[in-house]
mmCIF file of C-alpha atoms in Angstrom:
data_model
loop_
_atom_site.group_PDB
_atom_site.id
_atom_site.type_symbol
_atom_site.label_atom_id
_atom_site.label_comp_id
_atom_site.label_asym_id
_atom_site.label_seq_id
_atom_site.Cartn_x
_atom_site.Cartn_y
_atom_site.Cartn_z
ATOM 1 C CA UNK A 1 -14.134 -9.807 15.580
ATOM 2 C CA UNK A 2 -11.335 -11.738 13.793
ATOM 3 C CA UNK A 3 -7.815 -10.050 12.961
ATOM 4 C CA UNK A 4 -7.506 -7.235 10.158
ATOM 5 C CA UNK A 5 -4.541 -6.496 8.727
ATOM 6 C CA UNK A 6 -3.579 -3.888 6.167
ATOM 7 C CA UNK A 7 -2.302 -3.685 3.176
ATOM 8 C CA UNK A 8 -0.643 -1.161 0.931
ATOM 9 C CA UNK A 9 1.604 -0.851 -2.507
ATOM 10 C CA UNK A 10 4.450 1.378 -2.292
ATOM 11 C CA UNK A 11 7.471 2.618 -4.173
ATOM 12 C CA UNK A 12 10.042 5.360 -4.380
ATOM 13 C CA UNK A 13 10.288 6.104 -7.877
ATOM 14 C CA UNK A 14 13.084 7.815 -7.546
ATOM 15 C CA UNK A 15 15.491 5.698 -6.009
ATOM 16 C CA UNK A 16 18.218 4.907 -8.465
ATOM 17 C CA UNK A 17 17.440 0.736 -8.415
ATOM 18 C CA UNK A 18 14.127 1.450 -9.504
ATOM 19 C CA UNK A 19 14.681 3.841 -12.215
ATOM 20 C CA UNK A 20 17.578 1.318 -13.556
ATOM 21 C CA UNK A 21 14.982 -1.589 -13.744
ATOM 22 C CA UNK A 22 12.663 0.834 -15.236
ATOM 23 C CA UNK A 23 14.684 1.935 -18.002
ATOM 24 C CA UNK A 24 16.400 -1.688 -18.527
ATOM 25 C CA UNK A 25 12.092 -2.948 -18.971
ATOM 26 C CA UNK A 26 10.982 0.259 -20.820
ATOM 27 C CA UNK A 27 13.368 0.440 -23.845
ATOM 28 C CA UNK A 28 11.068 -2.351 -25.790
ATOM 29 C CA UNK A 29 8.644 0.014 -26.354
ATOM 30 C CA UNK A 30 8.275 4.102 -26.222
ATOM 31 C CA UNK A 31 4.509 3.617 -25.226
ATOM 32 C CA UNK A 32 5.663 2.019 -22.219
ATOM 33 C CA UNK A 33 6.833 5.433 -21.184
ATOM 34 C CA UNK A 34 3.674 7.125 -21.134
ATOM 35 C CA UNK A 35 2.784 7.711 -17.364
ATOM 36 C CA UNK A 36 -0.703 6.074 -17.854
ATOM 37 C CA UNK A 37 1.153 2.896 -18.534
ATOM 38 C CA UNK A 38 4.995 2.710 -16.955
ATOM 39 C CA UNK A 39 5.963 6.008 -17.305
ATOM 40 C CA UNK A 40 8.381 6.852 -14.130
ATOM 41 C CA UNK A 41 5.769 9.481 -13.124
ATOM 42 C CA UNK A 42 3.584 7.083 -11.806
ATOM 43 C CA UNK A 43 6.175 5.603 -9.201
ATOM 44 C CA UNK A 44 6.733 9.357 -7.904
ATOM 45 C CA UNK A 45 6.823 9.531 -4.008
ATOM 46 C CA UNK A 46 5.557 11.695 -2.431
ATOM 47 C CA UNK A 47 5.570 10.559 0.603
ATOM 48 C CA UNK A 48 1.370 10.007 0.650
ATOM 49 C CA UNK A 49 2.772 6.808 2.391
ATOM 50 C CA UNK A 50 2.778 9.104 5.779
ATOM 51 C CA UNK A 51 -0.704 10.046 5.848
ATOM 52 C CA UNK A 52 -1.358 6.334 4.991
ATOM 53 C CA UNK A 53 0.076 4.901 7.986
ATOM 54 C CA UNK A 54 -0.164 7.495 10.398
ATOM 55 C CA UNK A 55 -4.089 7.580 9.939
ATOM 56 C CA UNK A 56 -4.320 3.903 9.960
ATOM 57 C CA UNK A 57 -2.506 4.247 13.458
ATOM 58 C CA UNK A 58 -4.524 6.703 14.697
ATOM 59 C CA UNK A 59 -8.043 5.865 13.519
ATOM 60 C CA UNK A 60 -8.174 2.115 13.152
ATOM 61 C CA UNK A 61 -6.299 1.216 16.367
ATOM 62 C CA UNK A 62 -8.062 -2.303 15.627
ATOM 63 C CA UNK A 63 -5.618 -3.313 12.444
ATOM 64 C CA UNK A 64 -2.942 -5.783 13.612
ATOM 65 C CA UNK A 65 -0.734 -5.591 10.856
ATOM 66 C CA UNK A 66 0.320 -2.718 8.470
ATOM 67 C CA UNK A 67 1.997 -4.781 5.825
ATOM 68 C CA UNK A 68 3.430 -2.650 3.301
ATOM 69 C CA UNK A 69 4.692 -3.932 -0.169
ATOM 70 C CA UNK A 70 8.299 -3.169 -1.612
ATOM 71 C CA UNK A 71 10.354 -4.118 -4.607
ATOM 72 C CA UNK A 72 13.305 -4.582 -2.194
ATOM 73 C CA UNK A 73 12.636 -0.749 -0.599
ATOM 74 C CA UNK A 74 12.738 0.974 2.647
ATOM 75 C CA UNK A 75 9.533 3.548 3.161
ATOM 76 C CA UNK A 76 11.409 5.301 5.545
ATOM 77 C CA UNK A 77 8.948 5.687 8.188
ATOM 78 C CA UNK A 78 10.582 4.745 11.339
ATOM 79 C CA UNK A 79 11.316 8.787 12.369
ATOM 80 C CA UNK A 80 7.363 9.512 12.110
ATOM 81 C CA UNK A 81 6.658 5.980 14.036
ATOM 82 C CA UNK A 82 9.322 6.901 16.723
ATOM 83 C CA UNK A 83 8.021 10.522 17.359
ATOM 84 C CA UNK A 84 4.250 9.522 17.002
ATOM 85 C CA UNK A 85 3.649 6.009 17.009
ATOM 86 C CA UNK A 86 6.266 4.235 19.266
ATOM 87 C CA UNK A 87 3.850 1.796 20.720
ATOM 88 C CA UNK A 88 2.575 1.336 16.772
ATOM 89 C CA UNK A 89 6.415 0.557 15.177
ATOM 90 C CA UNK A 90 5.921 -3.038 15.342
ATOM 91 C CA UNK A 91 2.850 -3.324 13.458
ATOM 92 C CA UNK A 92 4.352 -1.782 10.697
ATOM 93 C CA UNK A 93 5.923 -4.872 8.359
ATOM 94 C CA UNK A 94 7.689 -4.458 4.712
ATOM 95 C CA UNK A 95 7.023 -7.134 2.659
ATOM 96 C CA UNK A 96 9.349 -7.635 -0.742
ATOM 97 C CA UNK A 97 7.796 -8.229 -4.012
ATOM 98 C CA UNK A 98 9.843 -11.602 -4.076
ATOM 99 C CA UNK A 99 7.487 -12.704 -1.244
ATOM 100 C CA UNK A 100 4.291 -12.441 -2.783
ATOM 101 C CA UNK A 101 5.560 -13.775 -6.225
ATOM 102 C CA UNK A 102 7.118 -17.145 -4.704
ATOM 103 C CA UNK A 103 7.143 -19.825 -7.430
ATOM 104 C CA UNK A 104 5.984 -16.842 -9.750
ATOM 105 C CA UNK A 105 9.655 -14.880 -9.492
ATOM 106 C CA UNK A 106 9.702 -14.922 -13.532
ATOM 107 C CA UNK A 107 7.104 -11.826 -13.684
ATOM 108 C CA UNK A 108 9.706 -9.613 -11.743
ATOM 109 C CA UNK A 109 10.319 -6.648 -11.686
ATOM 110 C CA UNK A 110 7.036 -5.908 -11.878
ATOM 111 C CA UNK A 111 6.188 -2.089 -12.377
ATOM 112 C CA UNK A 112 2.643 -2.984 -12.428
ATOM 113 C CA UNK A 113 -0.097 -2.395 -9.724
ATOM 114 C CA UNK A 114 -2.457 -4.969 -11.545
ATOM 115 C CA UNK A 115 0.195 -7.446 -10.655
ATOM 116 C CA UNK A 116 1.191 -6.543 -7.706
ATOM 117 C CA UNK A 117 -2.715 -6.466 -6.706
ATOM 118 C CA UNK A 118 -3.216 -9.698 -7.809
ATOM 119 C CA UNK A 119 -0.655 -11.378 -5.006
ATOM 120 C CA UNK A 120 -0.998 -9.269 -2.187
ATOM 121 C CA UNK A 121 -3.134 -11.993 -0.866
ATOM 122 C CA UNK A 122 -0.098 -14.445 -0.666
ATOM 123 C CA UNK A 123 1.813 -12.473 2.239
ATOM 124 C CA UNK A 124 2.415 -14.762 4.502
ATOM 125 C CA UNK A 125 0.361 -15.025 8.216
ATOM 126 C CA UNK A 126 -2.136 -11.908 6.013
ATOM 127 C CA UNK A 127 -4.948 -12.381 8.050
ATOM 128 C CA UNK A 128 -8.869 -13.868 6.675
ATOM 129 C CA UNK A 129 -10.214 -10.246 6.649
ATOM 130 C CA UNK A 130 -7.813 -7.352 5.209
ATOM 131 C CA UNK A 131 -7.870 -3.910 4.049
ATOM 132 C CA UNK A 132 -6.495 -2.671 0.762
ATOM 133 C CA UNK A 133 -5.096 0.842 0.609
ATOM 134 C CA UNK A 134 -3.538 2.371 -2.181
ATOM 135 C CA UNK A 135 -0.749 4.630 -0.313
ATOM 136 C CA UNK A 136 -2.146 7.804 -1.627
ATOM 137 C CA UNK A 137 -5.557 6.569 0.350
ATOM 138 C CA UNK A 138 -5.793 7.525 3.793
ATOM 139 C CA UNK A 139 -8.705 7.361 7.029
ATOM 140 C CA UNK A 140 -10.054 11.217 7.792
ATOM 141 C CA UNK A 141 -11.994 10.282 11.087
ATOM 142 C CA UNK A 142 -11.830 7.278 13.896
ATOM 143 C CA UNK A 143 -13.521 4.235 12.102
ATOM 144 C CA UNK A 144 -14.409 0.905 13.814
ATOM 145 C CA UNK A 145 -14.133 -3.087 12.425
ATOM 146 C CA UNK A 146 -17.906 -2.649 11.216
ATOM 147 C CA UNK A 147 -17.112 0.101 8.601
ATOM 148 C CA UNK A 148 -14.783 -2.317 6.529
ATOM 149 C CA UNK A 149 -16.791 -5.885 7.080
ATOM 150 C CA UNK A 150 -20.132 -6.361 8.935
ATOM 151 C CA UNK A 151 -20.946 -8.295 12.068
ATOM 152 C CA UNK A 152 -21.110 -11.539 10.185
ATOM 153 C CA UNK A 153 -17.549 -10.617 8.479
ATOM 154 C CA UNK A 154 -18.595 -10.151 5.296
ATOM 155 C CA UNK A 155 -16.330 -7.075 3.851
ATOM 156 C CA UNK A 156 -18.561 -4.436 2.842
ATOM 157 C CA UNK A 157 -17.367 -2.800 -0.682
ATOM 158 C CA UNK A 158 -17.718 1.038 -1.696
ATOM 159 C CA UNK A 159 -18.809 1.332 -4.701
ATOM 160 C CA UNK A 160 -21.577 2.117 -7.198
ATOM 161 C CA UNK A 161 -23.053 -0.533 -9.826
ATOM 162 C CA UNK A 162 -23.443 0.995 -13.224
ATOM 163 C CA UNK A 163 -24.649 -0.780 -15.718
ATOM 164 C CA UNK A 164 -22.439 -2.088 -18.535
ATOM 165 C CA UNK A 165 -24.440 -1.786 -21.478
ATOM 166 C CA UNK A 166 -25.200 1.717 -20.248
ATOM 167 C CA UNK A 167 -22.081 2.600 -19.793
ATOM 168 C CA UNK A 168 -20.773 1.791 -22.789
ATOM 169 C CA UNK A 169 -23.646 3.569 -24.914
ATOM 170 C CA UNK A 170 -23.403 6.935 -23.545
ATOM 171 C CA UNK A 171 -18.766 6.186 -23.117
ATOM 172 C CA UNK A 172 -18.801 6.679 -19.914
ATOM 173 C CA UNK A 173 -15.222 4.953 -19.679
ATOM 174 C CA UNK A 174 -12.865 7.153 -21.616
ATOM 175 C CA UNK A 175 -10.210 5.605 -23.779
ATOM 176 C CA UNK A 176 -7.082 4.819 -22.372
ATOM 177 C CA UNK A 177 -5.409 2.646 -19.527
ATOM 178 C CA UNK A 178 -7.056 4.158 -16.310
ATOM 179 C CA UNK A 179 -8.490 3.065 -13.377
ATOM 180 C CA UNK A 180 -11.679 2.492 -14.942
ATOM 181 C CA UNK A 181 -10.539 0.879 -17.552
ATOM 182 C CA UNK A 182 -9.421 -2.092 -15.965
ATOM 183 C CA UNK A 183 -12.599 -1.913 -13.756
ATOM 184 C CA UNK A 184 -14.940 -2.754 -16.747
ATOM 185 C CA UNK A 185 -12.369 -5.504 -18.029
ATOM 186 C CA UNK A 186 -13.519 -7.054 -14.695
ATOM 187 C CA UNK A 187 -16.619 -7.241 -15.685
ATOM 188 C CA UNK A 188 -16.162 -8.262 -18.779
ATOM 189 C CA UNK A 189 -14.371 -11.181 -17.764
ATOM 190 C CA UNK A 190 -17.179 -12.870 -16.503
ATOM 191 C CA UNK A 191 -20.565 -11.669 -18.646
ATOM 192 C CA UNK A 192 -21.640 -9.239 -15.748
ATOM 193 C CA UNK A 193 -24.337 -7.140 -16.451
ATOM 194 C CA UNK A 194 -23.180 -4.268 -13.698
ATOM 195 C CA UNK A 195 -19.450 -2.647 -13.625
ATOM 196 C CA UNK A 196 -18.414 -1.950 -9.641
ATOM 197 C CA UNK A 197 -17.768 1.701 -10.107
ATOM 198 C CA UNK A 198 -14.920 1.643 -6.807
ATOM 199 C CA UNK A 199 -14.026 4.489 -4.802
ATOM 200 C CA UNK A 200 -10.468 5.874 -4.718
ATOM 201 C CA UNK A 201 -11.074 4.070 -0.695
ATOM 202 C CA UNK A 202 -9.549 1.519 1.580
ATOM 203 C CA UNK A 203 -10.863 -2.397 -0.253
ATOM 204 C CA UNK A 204 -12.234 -4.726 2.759
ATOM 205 C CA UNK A 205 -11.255 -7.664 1.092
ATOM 206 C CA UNK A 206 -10.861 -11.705 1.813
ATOM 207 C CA UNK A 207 -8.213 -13.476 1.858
ATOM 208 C CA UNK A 208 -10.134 -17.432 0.763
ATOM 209 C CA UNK A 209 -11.617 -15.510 -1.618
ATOM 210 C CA UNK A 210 -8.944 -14.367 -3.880
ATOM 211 C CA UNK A 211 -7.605 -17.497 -3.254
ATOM 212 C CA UNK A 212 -10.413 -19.491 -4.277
ATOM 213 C CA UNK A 213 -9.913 -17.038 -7.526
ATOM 214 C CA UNK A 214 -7.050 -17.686 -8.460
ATOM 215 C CA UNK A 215 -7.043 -21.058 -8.138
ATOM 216 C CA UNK A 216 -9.929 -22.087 -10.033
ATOM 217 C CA UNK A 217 -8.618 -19.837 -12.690
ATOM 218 C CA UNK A 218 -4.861 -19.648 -13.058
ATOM 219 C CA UNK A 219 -4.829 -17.914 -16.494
ATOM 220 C CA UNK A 220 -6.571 -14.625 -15.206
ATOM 221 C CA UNK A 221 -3.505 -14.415 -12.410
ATOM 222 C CA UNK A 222 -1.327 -15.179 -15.609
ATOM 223 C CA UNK A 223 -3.039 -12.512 -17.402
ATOM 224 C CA UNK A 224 -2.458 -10.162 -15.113
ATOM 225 C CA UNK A 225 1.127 -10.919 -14.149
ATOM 226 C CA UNK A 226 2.666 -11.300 -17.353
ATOM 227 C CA UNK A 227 3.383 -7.714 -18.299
ATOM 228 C CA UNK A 228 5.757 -5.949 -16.276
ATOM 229 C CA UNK A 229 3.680 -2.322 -17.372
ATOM 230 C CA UNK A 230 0.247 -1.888 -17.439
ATOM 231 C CA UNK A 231 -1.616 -3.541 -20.236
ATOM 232 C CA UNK A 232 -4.957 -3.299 -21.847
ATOM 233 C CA UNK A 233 -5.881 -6.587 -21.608
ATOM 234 C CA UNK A 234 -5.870 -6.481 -17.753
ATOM 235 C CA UNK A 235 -8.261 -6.141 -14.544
ATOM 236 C CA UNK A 236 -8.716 -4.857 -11.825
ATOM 237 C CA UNK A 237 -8.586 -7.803 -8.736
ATOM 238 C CA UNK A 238 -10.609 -6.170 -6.539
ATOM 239 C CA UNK A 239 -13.432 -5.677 -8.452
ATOM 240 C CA UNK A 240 -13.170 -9.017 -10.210
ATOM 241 C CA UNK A 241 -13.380 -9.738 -5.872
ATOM 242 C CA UNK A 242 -16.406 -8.060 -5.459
ATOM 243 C CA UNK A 243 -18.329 -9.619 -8.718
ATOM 244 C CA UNK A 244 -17.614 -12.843 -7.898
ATOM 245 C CA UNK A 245 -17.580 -13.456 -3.588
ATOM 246 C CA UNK A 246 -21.166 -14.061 -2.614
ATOM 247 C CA UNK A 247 -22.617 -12.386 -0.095
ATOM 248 C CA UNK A 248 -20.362 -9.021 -0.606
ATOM 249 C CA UNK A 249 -22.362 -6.113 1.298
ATOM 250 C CA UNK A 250 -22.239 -3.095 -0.810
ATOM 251 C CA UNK A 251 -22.072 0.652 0.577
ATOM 252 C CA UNK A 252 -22.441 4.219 -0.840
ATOM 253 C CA UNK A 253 -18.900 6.087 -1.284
ATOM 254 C CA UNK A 254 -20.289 9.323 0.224
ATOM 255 C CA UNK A 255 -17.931 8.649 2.859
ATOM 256 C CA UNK A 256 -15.213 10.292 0.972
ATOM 257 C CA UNK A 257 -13.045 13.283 -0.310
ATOM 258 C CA UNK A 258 -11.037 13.030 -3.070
ATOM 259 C CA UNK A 259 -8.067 15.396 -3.909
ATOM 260 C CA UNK A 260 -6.809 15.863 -7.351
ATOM 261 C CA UNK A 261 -4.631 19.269 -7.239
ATOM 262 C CA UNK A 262 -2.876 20.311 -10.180
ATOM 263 C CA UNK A 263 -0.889 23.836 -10.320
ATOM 264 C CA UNK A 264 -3.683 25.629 -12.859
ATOM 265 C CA UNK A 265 -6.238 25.264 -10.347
ATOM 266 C CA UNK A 266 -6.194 28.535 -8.098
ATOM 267 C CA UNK A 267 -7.359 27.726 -4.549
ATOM 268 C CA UNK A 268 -8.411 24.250 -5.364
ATOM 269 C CA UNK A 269 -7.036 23.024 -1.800
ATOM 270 C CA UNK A 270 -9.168 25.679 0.230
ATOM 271 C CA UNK A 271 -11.636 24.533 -1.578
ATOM 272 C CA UNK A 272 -11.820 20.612 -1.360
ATOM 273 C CA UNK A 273 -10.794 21.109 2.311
ATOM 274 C CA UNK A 274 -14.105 23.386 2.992
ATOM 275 C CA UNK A 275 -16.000 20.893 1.390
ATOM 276 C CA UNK A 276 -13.974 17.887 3.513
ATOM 277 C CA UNK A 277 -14.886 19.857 6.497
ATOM 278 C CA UNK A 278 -18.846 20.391 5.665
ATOM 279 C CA UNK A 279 -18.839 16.491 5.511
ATOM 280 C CA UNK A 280 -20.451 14.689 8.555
ATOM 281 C CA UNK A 281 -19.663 11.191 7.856
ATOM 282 C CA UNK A 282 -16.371 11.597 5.899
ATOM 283 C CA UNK A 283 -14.350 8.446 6.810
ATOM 284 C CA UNK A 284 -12.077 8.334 4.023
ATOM 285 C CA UNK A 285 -9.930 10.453 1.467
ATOM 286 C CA UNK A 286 -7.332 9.965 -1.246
ATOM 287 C CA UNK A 287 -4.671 12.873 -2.030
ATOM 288 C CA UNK A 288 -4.118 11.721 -5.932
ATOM 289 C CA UNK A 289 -1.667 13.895 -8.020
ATOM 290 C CA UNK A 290 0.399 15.113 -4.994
ATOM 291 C CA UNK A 291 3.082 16.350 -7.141
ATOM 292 C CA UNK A 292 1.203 19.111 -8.870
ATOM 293 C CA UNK A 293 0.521 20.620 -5.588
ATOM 294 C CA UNK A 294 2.913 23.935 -5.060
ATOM 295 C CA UNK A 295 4.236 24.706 -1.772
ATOM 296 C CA UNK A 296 1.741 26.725 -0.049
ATOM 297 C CA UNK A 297 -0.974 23.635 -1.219
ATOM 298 C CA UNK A 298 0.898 21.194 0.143
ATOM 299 C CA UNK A 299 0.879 22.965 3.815
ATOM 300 C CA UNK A 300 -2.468 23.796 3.699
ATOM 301 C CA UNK A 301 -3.406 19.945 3.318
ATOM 302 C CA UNK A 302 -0.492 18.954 5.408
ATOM 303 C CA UNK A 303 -2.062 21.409 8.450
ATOM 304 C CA UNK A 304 -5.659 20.268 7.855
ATOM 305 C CA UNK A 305 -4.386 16.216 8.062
ATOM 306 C CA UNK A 306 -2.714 16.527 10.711
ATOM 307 C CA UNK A 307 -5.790 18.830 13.031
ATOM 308 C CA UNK A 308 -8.016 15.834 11.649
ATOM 309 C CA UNK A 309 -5.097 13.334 13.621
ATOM 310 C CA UNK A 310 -5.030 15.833 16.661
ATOM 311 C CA UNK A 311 -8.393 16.288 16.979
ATOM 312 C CA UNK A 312 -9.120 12.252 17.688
ATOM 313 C CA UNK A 313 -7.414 13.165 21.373
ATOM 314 C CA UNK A 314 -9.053 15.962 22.158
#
């Protein structure tokens, strides 16, 4: 099997840079502020970047690289790698937005994950075949190369085809600037009849192929890069990736948990972990909306990630 690297988006929304650039980009417009678009909000850390990495260490001891993208940012990490990943620190690489936007430095700052998507396949020495996580995505159990591409290394993609028309007749995308949204602008883009409905999951991805892209169509990349906050005119590059590479083998997304706490749910947490736990095949899960969580929620996840780390040694 060829080298996989990783890749994930980060940022501390909170560090005083950032929320300067923020405010200096956001004053154009009050609907900029809204946290579906660029509201600060959405750059909140809290510190999902941990589980991240430290199940990528532990679970896919195959990945070569961990490449993790900055706007000029440290993820503070190296205590955790120290303590529990010593022999892992040096896999771990921060790459600054400035990289991936060589020769495209006029889009920064960028505040927007459609952009920031849209280059991550310029880091330099990336390997062929990588995996996309967003850093609130993380690995629940040991996985192997042939759960992310298949023998033949083509990347295998989870996610469910609706169809368009279908979808749009019974509004099954609400209004607004979501994930989905930008998900059906994919398909849009290029007359497809099916929308790839992903899972909040890790993206096996190429590296030729969002090249090949991008380069027989500049404007999308310049659609996508142009606004520093989300926009409704954008898409989403890896499903755009999976409508157009040939070949792309496509998987259920049954392999996964998905957490969405917020504070007016009473024992949500029990609850989703009891499910996680009744799962046999459960390879991957996404904590989304961290910051709702109260205290006691937040150790009751942190306990139950880090038995599901443990328990690979045992």
């Amino acid at each position: 099997m060829k080298p996989i690297d990783a890749v994930i988006l980060w940022v501390d929304g909170s560090d005083p840079a950032i929320v300067s650039k923020h405010k200096q980009y956001s004053v154009e417009s009050s609907e900029l502020k809204r946290n579906d678009i660029g509201g600060i909000a959405r750059y909140t850390d809290n510190r999902e970047i941990e589980y991240c990495v430290s199940s990528i260490l532990t679970f896919a001891p195959f990945i070569r690289n961990i490449f993790i993208i900055t706007d000029n940012q440290d993820p503070g990490l190296d205590d955790m790698l120290n303590t529990h990943f010593p022999d892992g620190k040096t896999s771990v690489k921060i790459i600054d937005h400035k990289v991936i936007f060589r020769d495209y430095e006029h889009f920064l700052p960028s505040f927007n994950t459609n952009s920031l998507e849209t280059m991550m396949w310029r880091i330099p020495n990336l390997s062929e075949q990588f995996v996309y996580f967003n850093d609130d995505v993380f690995l629940a159990a040991p996985t192997n190369e042939e759960d992310f591409f298949s023998k033949n290394g083509l990347p295998i993609g989870y996610w469910r085809p609706i169809n368009r028309r279908i979808a749009g007749m019974f509004n099954f995308f609400k209004k607004g600037m979501g994930f989905k949204h930008f998900i059906i602008n994919s398909a849009r883009m290029i007359n497809a009849d099916i929308i790839p409905l992903l899972g909040h999951t890790p993206m096996p991805l190429t590296r030729s192929g969002f090249k090949r892209i991008f380069e027989q169509h500049p404007e999308w990349m310049e659609l996508n890069l142009k606004d520093r906050f989300r926009n409704p005119r954008q898409f989403n590059p890896q499903a755009l990736y999976y409508l157009m590479e040939p070949n792309v083998r496509r998987d259920f997304i049954d392999l996964r948990i998905f957490f969405k706490p917020k504070a007016s749910k009473s024992g949500y947490m029990a609850r989703k972990i009891r499910q996680a736990d009744k799962m046999r095949h459960l390879l991957f899960g996404c904590i989304n909306s961290f910051e709702e969580c109260n205290e006691t929620e937040r150790q009751l996840f942190y306990s139950w990630f880090t038995k599901r780390l443990n328990n690979v040694y045992s």
